[in-house]
Short mmCIF file of C-alpha atoms (C1' of nucleotides) in Angstrom, two decimals:
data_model
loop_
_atom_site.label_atom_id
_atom_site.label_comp_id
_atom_site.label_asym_id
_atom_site.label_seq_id
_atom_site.Cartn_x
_atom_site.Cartn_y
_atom_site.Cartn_z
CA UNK A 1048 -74.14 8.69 38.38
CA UNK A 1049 -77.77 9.18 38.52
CA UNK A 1050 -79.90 11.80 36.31
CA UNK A 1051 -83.24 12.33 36.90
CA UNK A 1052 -85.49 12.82 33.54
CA UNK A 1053 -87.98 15.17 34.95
CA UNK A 1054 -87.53 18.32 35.55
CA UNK A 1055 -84.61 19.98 33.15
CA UNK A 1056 -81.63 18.86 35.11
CA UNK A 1057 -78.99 21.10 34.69
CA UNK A 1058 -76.18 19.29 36.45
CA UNK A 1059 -74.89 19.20 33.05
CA UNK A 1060 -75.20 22.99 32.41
CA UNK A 1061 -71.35 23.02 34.89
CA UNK A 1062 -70.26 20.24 32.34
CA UNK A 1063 -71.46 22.18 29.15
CA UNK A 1064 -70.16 25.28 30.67
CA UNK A 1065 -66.95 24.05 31.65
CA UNK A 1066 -66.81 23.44 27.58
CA UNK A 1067 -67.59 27.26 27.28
CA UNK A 1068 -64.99 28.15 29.29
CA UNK A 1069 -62.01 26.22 28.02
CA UNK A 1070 -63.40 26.91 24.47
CA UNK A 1071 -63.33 31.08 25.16
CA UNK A 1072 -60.25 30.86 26.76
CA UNK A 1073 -58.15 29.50 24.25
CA UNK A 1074 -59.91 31.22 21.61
CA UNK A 1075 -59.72 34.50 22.93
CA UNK A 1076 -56.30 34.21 23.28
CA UNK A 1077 -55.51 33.06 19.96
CA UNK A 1078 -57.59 36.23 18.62
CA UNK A 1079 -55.88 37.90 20.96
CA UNK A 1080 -52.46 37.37 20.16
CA UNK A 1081 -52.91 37.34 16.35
CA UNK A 1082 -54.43 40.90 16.18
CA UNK A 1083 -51.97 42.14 18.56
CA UNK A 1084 -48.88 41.02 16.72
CA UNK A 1085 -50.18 41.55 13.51
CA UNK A 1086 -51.89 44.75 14.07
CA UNK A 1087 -50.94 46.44 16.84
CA UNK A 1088 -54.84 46.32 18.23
CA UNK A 1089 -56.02 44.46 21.07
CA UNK A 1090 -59.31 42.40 20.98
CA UNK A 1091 -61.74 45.02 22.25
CA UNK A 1092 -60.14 47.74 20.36
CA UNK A 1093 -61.01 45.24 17.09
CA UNK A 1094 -64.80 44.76 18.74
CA UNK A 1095 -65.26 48.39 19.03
CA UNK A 1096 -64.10 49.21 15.42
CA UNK A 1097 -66.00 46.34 14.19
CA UNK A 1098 -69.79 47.33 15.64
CA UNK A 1099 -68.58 51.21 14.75
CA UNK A 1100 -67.75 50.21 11.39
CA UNK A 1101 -71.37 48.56 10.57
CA UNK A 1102 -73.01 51.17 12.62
CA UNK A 1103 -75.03 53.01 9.83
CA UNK A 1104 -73.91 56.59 11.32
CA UNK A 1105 -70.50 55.34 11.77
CA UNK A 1106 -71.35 56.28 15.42
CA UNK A 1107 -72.61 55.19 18.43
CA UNK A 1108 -73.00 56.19 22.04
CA UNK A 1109 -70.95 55.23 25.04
CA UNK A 1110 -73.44 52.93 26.48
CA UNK A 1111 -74.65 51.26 23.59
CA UNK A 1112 -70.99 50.38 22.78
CA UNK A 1113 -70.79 49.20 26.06
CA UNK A 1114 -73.54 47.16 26.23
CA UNK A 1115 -71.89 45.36 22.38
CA UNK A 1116 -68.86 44.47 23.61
CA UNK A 1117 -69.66 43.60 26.69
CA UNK A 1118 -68.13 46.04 29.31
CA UNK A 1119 -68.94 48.76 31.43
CA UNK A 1120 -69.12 52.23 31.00
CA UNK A 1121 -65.39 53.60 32.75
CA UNK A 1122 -63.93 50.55 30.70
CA UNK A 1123 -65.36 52.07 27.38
CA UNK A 1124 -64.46 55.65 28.80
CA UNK A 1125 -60.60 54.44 28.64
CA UNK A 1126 -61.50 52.00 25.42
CA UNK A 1127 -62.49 55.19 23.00
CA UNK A 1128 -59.59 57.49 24.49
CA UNK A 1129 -57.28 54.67 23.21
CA UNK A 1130 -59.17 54.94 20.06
CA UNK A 1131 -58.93 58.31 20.08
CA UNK A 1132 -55.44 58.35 20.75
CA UNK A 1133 -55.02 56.01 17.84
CA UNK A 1134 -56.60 57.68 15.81
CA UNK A 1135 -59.04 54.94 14.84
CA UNK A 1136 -62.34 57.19 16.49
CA UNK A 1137 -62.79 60.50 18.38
CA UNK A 1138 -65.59 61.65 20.57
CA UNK A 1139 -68.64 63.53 19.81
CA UNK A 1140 -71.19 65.51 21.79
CA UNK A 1141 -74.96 64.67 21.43
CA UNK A 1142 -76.44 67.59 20.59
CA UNK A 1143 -80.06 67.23 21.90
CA UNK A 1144 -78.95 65.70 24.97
CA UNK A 1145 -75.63 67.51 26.02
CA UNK A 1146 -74.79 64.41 28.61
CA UNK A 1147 -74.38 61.72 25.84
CA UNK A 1148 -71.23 61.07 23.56
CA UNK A 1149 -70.78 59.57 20.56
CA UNK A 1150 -68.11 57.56 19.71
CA UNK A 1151 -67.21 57.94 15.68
CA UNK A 1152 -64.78 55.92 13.89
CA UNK A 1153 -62.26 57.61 11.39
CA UNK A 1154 -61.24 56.68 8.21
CA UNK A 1155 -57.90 55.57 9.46
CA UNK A 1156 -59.90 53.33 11.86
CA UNK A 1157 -61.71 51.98 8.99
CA UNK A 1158 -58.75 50.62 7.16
CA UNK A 1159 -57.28 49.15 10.48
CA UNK A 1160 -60.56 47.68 11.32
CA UNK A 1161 -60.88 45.84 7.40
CA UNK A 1162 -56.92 45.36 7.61
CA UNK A 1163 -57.62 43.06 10.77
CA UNK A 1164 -60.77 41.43 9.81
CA UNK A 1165 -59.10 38.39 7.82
CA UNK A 1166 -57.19 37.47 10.57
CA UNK A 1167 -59.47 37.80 12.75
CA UNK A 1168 -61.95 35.66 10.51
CA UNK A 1169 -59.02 33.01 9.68
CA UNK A 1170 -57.68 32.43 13.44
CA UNK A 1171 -60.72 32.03 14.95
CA UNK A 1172 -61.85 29.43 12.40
CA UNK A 1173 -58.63 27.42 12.75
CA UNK A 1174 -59.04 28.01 16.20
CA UNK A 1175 -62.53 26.21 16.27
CA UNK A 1176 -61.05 23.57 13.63
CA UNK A 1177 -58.09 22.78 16.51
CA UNK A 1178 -61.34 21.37 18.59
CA UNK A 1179 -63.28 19.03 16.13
CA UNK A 1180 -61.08 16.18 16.73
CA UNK A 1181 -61.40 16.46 20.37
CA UNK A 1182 -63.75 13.58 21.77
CA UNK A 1183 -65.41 16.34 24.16
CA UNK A 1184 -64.77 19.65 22.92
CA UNK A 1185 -65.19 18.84 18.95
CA UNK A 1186 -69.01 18.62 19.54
CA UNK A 1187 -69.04 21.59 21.21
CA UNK A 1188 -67.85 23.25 18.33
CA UNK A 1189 -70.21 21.64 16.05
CA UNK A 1190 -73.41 22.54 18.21
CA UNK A 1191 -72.47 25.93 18.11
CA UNK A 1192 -71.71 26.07 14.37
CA UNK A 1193 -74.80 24.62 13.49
CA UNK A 1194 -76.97 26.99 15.72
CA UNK A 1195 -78.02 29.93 13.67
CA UNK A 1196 -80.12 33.16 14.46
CA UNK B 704 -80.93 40.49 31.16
CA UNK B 705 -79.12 39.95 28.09
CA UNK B 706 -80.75 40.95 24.86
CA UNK B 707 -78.42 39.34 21.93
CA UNK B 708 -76.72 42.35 20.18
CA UNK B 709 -77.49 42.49 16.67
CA UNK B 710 -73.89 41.92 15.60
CA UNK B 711 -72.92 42.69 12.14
CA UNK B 712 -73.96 40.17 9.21
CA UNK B 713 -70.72 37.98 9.39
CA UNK B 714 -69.93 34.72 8.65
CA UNK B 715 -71.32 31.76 10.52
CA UNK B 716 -67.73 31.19 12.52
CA UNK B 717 -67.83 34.82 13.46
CA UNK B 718 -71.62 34.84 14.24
CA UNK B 719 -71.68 32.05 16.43
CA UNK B 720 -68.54 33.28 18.42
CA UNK B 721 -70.67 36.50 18.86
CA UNK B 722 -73.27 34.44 20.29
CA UNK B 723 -70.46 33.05 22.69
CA UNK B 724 -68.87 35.67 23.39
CA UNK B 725 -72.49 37.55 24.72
CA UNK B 726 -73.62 34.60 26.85
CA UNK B 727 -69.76 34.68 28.52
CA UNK B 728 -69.64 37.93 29.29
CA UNK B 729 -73.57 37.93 30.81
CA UNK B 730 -72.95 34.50 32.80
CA UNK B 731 -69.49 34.96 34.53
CA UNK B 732 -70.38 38.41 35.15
CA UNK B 733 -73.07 37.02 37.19
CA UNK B 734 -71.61 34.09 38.69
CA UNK B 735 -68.39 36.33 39.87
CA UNK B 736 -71.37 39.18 41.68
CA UNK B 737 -72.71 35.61 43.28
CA UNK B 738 -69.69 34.30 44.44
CA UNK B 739 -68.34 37.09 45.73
CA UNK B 740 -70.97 38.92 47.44
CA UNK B 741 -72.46 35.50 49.03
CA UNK B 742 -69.53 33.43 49.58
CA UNK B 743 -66.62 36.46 49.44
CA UNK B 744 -64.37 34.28 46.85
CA UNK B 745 -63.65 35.31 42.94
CA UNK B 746 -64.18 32.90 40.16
CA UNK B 747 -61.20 31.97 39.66
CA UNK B 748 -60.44 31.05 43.55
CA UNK B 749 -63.83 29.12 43.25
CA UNK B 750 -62.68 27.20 40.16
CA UNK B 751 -59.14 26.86 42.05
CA UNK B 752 -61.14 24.99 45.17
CA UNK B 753 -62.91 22.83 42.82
CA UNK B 754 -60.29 21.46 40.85
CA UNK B 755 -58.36 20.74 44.10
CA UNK B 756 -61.38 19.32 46.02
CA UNK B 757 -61.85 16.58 42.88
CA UNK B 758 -58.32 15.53 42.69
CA UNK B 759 -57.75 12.06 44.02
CA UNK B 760 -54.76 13.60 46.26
CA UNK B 761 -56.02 16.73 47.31
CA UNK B 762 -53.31 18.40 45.58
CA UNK B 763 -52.54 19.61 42.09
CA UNK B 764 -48.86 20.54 40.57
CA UNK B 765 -49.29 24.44 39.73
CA UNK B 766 -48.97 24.05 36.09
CA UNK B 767 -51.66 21.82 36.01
CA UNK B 768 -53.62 24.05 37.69
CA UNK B 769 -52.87 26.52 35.38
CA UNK B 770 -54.18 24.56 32.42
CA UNK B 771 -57.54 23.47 34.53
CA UNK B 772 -58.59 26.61 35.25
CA UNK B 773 -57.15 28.55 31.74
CA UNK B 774 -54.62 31.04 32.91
CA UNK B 775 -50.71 31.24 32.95
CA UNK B 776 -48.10 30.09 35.42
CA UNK B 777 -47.30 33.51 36.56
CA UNK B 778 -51.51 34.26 37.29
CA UNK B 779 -51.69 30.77 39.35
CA UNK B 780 -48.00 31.37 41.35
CA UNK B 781 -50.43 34.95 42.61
CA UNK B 782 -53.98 32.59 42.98
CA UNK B 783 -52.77 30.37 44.81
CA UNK B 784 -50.86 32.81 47.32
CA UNK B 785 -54.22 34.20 47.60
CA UNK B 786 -55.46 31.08 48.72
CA UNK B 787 -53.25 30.41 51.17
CA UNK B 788 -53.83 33.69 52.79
CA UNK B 789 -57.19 33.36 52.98
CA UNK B 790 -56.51 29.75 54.43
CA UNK B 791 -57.76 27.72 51.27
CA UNK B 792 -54.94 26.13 50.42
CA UNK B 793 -51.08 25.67 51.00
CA UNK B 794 -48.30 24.96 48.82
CA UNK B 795 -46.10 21.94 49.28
CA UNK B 796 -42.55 20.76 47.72
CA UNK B 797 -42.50 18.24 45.29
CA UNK B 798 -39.89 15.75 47.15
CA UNK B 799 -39.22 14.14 43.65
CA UNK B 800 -38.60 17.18 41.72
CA UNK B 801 -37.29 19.95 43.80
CA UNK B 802 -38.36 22.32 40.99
CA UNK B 803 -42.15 21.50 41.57
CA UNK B 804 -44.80 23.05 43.88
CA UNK B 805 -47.97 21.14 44.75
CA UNK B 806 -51.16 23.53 45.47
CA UNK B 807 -53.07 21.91 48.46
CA UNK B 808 -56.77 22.44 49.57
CA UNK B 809 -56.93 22.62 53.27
CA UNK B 810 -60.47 21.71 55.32
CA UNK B 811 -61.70 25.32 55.34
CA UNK B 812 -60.92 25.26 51.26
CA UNK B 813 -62.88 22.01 51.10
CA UNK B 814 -65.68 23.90 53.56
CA UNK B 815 -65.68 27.16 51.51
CA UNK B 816 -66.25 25.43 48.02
CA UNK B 817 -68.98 23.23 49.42
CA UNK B 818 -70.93 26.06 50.42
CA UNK B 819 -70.41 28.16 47.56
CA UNK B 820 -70.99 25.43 45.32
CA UNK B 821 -75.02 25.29 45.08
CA UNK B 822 -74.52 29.07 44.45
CA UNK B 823 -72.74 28.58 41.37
CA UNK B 824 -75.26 25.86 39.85
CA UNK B 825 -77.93 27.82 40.71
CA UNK B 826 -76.93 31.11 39.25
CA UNK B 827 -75.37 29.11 36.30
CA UNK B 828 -78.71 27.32 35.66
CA UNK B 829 -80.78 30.72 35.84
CA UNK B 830 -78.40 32.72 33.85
CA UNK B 831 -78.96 30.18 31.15
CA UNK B 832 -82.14 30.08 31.52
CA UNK B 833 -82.86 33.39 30.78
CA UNK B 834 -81.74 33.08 27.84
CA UNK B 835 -84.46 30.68 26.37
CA UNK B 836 -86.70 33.51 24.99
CA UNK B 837 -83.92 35.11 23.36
CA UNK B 838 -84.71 34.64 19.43
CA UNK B 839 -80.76 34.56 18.70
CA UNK B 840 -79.24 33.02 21.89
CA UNK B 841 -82.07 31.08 23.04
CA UNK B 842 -81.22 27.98 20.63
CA UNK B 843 -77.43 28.51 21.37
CA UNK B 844 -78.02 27.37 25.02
CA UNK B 845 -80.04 25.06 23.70
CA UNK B 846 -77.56 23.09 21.81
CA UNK B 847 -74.70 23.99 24.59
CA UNK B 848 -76.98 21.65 26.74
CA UNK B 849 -77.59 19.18 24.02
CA UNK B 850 -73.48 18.86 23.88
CA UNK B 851 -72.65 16.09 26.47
CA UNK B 852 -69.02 14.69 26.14
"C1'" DA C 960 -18.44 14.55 36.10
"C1'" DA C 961 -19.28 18.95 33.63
"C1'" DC C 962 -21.89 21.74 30.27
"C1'" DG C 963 -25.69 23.54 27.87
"C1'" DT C 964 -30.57 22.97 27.55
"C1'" DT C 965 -35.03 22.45 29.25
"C1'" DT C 966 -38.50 22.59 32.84
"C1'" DG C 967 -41.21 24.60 36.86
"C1'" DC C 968 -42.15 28.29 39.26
"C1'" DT C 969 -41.66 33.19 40.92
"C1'" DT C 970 -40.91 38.20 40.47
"C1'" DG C 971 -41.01 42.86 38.03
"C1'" DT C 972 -43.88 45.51 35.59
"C1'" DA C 973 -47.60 47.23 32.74
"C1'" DC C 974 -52.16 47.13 31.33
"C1'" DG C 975 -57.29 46.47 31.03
"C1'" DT C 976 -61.26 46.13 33.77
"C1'" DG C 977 -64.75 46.84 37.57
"C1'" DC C 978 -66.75 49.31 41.40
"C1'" DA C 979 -67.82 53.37 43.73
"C1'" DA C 980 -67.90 58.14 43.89
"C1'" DT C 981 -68.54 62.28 41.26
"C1'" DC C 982 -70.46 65.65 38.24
"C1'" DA C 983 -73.35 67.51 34.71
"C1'" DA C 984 -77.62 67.39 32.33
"C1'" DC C 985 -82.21 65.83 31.67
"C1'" DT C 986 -86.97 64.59 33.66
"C1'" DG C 987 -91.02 64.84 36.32
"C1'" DC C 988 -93.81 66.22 39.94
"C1'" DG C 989 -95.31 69.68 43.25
"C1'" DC D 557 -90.79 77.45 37.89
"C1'" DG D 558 -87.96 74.84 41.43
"C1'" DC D 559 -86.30 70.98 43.49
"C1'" DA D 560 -85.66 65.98 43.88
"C1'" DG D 561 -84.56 61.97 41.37
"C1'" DT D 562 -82.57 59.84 37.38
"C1'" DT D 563 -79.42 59.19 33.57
"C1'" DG D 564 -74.80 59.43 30.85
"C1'" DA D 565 -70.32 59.62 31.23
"C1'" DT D 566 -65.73 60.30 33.59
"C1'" DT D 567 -62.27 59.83 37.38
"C1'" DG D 568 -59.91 57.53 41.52
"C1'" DC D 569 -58.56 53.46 43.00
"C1'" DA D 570 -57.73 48.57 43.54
"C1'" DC D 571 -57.35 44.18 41.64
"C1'" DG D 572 -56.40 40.19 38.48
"C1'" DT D 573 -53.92 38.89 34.55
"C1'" DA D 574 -50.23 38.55 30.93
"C1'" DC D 575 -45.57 38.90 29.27
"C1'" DA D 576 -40.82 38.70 29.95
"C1'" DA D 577 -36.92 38.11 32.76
"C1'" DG D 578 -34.87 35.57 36.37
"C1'" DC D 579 -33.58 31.56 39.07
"C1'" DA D 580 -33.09 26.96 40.66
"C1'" DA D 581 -33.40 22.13 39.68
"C1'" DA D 582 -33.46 18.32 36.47
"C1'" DC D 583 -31.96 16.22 32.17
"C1'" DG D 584 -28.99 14.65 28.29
"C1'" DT D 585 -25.07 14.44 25.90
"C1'" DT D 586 -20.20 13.70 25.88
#
DNA sequence: AACGTTTGCTTGTACGTGCAATCAACTGCG
DNA sequence: CGCAGTTGATTGCACGTACAAGCAAACGTT
């Protein structure tokens, strides 16, 4: 097949995303599964714990948590009243602006949120380590570890 | 636009699948909105079409489908119906194995990816693109790009 | 040939998510 | 002030997906 040289062609942005795509998928799932069966919590449930947990208030408002785990607003709505439910966080008027809410994590959600972290830290290296002897996929994997903010 | 989330000092496995996990959720977002508002079919349908259009036989067993397009049997048994109602597709008996079920494209399928599928290079290309600024995900898409199989 | 096992797909059901509509509270402009 | 427009979050609703159970057909052993 032909590739021009000019202008960035990005015929191969379907083939590198296509790599994306069967990389998330199986990863996600793996996370998935493992913090389900291990700890009762589902991926985003994890997420949200995990950016409330480094959050220097231990709190932070709908839309920012939103915007971290990558969701809209009525999906965090639901996401923190499992939470809260839990027990891992609970909701929080802002006071100077009496539309906004915070979402605050608990202790309990604390310990569930440090209890999961290894596995989430071991399966999703294994998972990544299932691609590198894949003749398309294993570079994939390599690219991305080496990239570094 | 996605600004990168400043994610939580973790380890490089765990920061790099952050970095994934934001460009996903930004560029299928926007590729589903594309797909459906200018060509009225969901990601997955489009994926579907494409996998069937590129098959030698214009056909693909459903469990291979499954696997192309990264969801489970039960998921594909429900695409696929979808496709045939909206005329994309039909299934067919497997004559050798009674047990199997071949997922057709029709003409109209074949008609309905080829127009929807400069949308989804396009909107692929720019969602990528506007990345390239970004500090943290800008070299991410970089080396995605780099990647070729 | 008959039996238990495996394979391929479908159905029942529950759940998480998105969109649109809604409502309350803040903002700005007259 | 007062009223329109905007912002932050929640609710109603519909949809796509996963898991598990179910079912039919193929396979392998004897």
């Amino acid at each position: 097949m032909a590739t021009s040289s000019h202008a960035p062609l990005r015929s191969s942005d379907q083939a590198a995303w296509g790599r994306v795509l069967t990389l998330h998928s199986f990863v996600e799932r793996e996370l998935a599964l493992a913090l389900q069966r291990q700890h009762g919590i589902g991926l985003s449930e994890y997420r949200s714990l995990e950016h409330l947990h480094h959050s220097s208030t231990s709190e932070l408002r709908m839309q920012d948590l939103a915007d971290r785990v990558g969701l809209g607003q009525s999906s965090v709505t639901r996401l923190v009243g499992r939470l809260e439910t839990a027990g891992f966080a609970f909701k929080d008027l802002c006071p100077s602006d009496k539309r906004g809410v915070y979402a605050v994590i608990t202790d309990e959600g604390r310990q569930r949120y440090q209890a999961a972290r290894a596995t989430y830290a071991e399966v999703l290296s294994s998972a990544l380590n299932s691609f590198t002897a894949d003749p398309e996929l294993g570079p994939t994997v390599q690219a991305l570890r080496a990239t570094q903010a």
